[in-house]
Tab-separated table of C-alpha atoms and ligand atoms in Angstrom:
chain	number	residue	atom	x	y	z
E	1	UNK	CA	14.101	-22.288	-5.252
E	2	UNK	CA	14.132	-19.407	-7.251
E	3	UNK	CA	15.048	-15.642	-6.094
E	4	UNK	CA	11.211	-14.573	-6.795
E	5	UNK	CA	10.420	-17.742	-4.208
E	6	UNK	CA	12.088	-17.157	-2.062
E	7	UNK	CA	11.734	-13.540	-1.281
E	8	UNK	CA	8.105	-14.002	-1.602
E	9	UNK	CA	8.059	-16.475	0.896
E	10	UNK	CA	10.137	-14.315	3.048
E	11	UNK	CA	8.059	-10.929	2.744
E	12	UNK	CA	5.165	-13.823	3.480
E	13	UNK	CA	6.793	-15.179	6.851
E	14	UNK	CA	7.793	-11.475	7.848
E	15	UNK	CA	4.491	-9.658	7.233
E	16	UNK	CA	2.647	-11.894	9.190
E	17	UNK	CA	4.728	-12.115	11.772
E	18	UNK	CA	4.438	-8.206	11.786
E	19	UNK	CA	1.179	-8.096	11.726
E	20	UNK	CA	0.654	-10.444	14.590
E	21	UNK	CA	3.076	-7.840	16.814
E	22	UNK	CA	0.945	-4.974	15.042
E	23	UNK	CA	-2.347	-6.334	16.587
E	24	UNK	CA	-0.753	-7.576	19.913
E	25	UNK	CA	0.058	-4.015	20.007
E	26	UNK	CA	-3.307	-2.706	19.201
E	27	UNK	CA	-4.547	-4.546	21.951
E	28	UNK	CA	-2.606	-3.301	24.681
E	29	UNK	CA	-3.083	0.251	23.401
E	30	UNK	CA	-1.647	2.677	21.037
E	31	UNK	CA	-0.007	5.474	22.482
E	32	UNK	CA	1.144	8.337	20.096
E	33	UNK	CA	4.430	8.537	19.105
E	34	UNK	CA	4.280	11.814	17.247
E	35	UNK	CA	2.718	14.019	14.286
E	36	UNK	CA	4.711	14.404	10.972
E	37	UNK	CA	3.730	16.800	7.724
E	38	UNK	CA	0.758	18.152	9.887
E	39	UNK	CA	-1.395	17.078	13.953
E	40	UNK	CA	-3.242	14.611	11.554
E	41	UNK	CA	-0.465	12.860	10.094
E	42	UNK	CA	0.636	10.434	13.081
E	43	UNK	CA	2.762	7.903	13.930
E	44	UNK	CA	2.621	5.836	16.288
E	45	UNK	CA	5.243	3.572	19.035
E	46	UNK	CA	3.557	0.338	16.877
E	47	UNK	CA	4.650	1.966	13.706
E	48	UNK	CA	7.911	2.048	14.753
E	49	UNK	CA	8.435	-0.954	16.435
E	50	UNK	CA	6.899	-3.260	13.789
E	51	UNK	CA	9.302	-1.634	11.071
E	52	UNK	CA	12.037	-2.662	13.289
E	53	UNK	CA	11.221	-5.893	13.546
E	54	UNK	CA	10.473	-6.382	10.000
E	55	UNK	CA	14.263	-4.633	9.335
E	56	UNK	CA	15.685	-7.251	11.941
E	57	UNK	CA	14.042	-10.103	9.769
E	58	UNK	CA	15.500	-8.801	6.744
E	59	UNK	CA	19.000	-8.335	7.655
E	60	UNK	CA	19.014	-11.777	9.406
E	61	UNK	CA	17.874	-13.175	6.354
E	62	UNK	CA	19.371	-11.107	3.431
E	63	UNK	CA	22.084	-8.723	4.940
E	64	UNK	CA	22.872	-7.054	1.662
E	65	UNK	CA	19.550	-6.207	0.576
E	66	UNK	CA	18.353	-2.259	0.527
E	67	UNK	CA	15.797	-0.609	3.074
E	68	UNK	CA	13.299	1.984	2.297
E	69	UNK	CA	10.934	2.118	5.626
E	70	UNK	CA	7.932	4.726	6.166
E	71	UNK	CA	9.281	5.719	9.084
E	72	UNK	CA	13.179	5.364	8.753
E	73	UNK	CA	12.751	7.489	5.350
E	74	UNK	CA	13.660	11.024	6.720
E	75	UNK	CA	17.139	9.309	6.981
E	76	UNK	CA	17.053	8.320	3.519
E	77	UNK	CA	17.294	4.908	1.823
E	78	UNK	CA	19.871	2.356	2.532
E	79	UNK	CA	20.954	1.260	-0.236
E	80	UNK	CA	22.435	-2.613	-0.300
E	81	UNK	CA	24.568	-4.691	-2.773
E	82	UNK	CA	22.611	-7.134	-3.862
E	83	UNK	CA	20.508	-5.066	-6.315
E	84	UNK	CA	17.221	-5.769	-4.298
E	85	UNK	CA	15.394	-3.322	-1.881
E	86	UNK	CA	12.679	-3.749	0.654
E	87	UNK	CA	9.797	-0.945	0.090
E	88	UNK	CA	8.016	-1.186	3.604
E	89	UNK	CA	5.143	0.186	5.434
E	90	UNK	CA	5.010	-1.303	8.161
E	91	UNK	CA	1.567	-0.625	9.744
E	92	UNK	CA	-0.739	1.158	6.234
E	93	UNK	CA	-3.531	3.446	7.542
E	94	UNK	CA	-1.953	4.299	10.725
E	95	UNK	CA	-4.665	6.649	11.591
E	96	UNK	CA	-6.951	3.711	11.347
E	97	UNK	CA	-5.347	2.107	13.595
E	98	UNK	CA	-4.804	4.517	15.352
E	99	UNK	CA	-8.600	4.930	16.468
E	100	UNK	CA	-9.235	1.727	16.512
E	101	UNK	CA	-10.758	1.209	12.845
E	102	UNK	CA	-9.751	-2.363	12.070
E	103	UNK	CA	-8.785	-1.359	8.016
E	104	UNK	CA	-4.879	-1.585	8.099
E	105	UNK	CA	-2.022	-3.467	6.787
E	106	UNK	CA	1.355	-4.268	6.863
E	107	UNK	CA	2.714	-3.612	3.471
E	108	UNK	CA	6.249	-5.301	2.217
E	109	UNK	CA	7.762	-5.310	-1.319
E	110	UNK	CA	11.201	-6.253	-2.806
E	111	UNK	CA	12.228	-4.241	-5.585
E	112	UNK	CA	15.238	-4.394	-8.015
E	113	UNK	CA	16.665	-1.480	-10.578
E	114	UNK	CA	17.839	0.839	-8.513
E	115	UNK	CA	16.240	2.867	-5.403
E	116	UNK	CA	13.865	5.807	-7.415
E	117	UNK	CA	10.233	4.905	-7.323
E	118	UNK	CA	10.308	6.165	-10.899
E	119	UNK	CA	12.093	2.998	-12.317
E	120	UNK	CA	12.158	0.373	-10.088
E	121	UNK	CA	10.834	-2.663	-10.666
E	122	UNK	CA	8.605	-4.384	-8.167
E	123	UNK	CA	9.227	-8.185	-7.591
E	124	UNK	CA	7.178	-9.549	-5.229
E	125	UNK	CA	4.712	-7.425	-2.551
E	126	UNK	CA	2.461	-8.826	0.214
E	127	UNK	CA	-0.045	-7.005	2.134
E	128	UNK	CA	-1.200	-8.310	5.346
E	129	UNK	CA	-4.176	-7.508	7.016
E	130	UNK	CA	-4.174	-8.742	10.828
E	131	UNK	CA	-7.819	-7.600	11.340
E	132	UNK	CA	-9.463	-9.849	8.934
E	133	UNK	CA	-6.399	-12.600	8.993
E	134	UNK	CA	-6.006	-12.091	5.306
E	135	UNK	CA	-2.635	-11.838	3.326
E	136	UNK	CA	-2.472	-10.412	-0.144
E	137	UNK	CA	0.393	-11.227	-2.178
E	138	UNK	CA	1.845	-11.275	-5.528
E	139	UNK	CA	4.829	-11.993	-7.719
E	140	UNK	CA	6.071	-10.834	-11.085
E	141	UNK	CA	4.787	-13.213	-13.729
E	142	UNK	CA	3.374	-15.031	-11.697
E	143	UNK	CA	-0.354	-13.998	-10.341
E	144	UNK	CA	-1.889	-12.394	-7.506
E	145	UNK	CA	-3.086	-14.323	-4.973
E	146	UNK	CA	-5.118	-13.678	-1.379
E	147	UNK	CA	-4.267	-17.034	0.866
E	148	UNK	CA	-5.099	-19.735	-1.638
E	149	UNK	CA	-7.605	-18.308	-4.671
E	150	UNK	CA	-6.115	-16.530	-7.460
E	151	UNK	CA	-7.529	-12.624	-7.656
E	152	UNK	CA	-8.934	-11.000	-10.651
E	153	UNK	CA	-9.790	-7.117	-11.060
E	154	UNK	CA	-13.667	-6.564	-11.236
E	155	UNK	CA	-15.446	-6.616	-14.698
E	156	UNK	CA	-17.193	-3.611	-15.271
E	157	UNK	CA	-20.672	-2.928	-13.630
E	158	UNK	CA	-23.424	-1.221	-15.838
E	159	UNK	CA	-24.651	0.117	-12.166
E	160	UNK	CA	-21.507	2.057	-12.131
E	161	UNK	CA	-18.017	1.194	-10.519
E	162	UNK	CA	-17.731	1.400	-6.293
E	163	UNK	CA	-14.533	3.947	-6.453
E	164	UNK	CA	-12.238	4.486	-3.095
E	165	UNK	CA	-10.061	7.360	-2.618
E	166	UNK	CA	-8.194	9.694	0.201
E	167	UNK	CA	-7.810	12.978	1.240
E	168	UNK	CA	-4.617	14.606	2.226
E	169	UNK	CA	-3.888	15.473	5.757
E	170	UNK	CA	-3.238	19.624	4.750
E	171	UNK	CA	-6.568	21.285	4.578
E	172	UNK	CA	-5.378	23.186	1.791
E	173	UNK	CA	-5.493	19.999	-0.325
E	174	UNK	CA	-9.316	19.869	0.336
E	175	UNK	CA	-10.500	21.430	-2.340
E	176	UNK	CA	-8.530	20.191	-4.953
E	177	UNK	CA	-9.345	16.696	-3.484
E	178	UNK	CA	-12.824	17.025	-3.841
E	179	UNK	CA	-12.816	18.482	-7.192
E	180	UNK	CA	-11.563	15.048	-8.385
E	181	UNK	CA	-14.206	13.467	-6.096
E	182	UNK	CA	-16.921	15.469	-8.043
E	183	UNK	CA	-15.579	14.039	-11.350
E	184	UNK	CA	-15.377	10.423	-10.357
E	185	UNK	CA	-18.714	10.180	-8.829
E	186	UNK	CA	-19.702	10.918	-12.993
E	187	UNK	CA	-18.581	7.119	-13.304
E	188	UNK	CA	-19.179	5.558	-9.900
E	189	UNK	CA	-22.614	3.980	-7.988
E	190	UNK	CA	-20.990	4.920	-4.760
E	191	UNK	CA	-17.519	6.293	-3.014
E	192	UNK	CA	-15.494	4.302	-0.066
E	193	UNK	CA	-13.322	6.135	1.786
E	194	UNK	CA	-11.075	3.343	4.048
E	195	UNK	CA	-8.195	4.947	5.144
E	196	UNK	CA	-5.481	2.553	3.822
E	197	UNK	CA	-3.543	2.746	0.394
E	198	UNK	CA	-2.379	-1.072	0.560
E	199	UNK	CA	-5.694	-2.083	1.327
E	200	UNK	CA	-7.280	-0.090	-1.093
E	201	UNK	CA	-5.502	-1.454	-3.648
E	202	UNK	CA	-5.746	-5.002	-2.481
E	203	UNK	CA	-9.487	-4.147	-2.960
E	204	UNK	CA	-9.172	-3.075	-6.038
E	205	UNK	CA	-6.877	-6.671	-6.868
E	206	UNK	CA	-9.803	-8.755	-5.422
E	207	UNK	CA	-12.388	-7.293	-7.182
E	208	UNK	CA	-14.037	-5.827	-4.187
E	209	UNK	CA	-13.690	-2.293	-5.581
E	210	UNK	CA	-13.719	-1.092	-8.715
E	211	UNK	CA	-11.136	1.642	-8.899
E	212	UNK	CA	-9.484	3.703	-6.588
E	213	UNK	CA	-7.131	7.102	-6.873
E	214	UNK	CA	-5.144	9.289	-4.617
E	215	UNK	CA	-2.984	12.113	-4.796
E	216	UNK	CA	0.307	12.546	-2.574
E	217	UNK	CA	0.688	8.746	-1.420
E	218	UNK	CA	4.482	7.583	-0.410
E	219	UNK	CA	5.984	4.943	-2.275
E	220	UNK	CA	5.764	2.401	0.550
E	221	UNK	CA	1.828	3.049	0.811
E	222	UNK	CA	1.648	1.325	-3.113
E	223	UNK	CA	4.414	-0.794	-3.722
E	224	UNK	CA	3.489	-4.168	-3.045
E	225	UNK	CA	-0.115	-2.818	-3.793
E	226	UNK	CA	0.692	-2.049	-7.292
E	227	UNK	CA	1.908	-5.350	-8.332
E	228	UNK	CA	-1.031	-7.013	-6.731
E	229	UNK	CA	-3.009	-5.001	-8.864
E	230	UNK	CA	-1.194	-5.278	-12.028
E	231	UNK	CA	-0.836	-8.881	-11.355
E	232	UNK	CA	-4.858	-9.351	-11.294
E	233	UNK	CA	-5.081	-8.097	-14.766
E	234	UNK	CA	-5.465	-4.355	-13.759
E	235	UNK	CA	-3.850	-1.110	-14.181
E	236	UNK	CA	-1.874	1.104	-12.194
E	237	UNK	CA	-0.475	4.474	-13.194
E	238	UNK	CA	0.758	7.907	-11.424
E	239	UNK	CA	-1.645	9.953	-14.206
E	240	UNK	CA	-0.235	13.013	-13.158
E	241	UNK	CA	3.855	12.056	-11.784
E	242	UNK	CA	5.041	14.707	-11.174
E	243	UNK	CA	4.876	17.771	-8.162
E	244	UNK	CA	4.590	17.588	-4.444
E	245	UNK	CA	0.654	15.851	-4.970
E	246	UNK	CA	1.184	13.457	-7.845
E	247	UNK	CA	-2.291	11.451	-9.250
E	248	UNK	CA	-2.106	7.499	-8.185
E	249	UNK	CA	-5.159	6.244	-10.406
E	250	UNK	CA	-5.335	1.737	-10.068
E	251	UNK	CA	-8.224	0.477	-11.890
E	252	UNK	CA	-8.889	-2.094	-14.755
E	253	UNK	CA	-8.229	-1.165	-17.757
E	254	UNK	CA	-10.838	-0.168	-19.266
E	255	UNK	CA	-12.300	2.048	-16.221
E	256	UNK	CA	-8.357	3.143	-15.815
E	257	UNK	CA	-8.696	4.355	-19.620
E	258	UNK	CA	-12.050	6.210	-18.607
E	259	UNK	CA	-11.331	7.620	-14.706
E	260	UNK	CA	-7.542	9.071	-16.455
E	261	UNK	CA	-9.713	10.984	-18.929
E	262	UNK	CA	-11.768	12.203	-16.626
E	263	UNK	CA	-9.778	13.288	-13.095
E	264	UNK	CA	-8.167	16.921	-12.956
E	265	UNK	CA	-4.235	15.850	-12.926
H	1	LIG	C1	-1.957	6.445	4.617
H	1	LIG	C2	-2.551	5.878	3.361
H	1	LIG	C3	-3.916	6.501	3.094
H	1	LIG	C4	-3.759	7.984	2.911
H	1	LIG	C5	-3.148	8.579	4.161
H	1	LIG	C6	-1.809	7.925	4.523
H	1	LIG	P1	-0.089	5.701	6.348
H	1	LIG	O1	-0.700	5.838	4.842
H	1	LIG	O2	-2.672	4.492	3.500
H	1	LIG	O3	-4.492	5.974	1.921
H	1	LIG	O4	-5.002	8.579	2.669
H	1	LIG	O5	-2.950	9.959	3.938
H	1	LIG	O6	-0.867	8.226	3.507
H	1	LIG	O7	0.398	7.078	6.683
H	1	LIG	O8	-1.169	5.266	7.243
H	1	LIG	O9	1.031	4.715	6.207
C-alpha cells in the first residue's frame, strides 16, 4: 500500500467515524461551549470532543505525525517527525450546526513540507458530511472522488455561474464583504450563502456550484477542500494572501481567471 493509500484510507475511516459522534451529538443537543474572535464566532462541547477523538485516532495510528486542530490552534501546531501533518476541522460550519442547519462537515487533510499554510503541500483531504451521508475525498494525482463517482468542476453556464460565499463574524467586515458581493453578482445567476467552507468547496468539486470566495477563512476550513477542488480540474487560489482578511477565490479555471479580475483584493 502506498503512503497516499493509506493515509487516505485513514482520514476516510476517521472522518466518518467523526462524523457519526458529530451527529450523535447533534441529536442529544448542542450546548455552547464558548465564543472566540467575537458572540458569533462559537464553539461548541461537539467541536471539541470530535477533534479529540479524531487526535486519538491519529496518534493510535501514526504517533509521529503533526496536528494542526481548529480548536487546539491557540496552542499552536504540533509539529511531528514524520514530515506529515493532519490539517483538521473537526465539525466545518459550526454555527450551522449549531442551530440546527444540517450543512456541516468534518474536514481532515494530511499535509507534508513543513507546517505554514503558505507551502505545504496537501496529500490527501476528505470531507464528510453526516447530514446527507456523503464523504468527499481526494488524493494528489490521483482524482477527486464523492463515495464511488469521480467529480468534475462545472462547465461554464451561459445563464451565469451559481457563486457561494461568507461573511465574517466582525461587523466591521460587512461592508467590505458586500462590496465583493456586488462585483460577483456581475458574473453570477444567483448567490448561496451555506455556512460551511469545506462544503462549499466540495460544491464547487462536484459541480454543484460554480465558484465560491471568502475572505478570512482558517487553514483547516480549506485544506482538504482545496485539493478536492484542484483535483476535479478546478482552481484554487488566496487572490489576495496576504493581511488579517486574505481573498480565498476556488473556481474553474476559466471563471477563476474572470471572478480574480473582477473581486476587490
Ligand atoms: C466557518 C466556515 C464558514 C465561514 C465561517 C467559519 P467554522 O468555519 O466554514 O465558511 O463563513 O466564518 O469560518 O468556524 O464553522 O469551522
Amino acid at each position: 500500500m502506498t503512503q497516499t493509500t493509506e493515509l487516505l484510507e485513514l482520514a476516510t475511516d476517521i472522518a466518518r467515524e467523526a462524523g457519526e459522534l458529530a451527529a450523535r451529538r447533534r441529536r442529544d443537543g448542542v450546548e455552547i461551549a464558548a465564543t472566540k474572535s467575537s458572540l458569533a464566532d462559537i464553539v461548541t462541547e461537539a467541536d471539541r470532543e470530535v477533534e479529540v477523538l479524531i487526535r486519538e485516532r491519529l496518534i493510535e495510528a501514526r504517533p509521529d505525525d503533526g496536528f494542526l486542530g481548529e480548536e487546539s490552534a491557540a496552542g499552536g501546531v504540533s509539529e511531528g517527525t514524520s514530515g506529515i501533518t493532519w490539517v483538521v476541522d473537526p465539525i466545518d460550519g459550526t454555527v450551522n450546526y449549531a442551530a440546527g442547519i444540517p450543512f456541516y462537515a468534518v474536514s481532515i487533510a494530511a499535509v507534508s513540507g513543513g507546517v505554514d499554510p503558505r507551502t505545504w503541500t496537501t496529500q490527501v483531504g476528505v470531507v464528510a458530511a453526516p447530514a446527507t451521508s456523503e464523504l468527499f475525498r481526494a488524493a494528489r494525482g490521483e482524482g477527486a472522488w464523492l463515495d464511488g463517482r469521480r467529480l468534475a468542476v462545472a462547465e461554464r453556464n451561459p445563464a451565469g455561474a451559481l457563486i457561494a460565499t461568507g461573511f465574517g463574524y466582525d461587523a466591521r467586515t460587512h461592508a467590505g464583504d458586500l462590496a465583493s458581493l456586488t462585483a460577483a453578482f456581475a458574473y453570477a445567476r444567483d448567490m448561496r450563502r451555506m455556512g460551511s467552507a469545506a462544503l462549499d468547496l466540495a460544491a464547487v468539486a462536484a459541480g454543484r456550484i460554480d465558484a465560491y470566495f471568502e475572505r478570512g477563512l482558517n487553514p483547516w476550513d480549506v485544506a482538504a477542500g482545496e485539493l478536492l477542488v484542484t483535483e476535479a480540474g478546478g482552481r484554487f487560489g488566496w487572490i489576495s494572501p496576504d493581511g488579517a482578511r486574505p481573498m480565498m477565490l476556488a473556481a474553474g479555471p476559466e471563471l477563476f481567471g474572470v471572478l480574480a479580475d473582477a473581486l476587490p483584493v
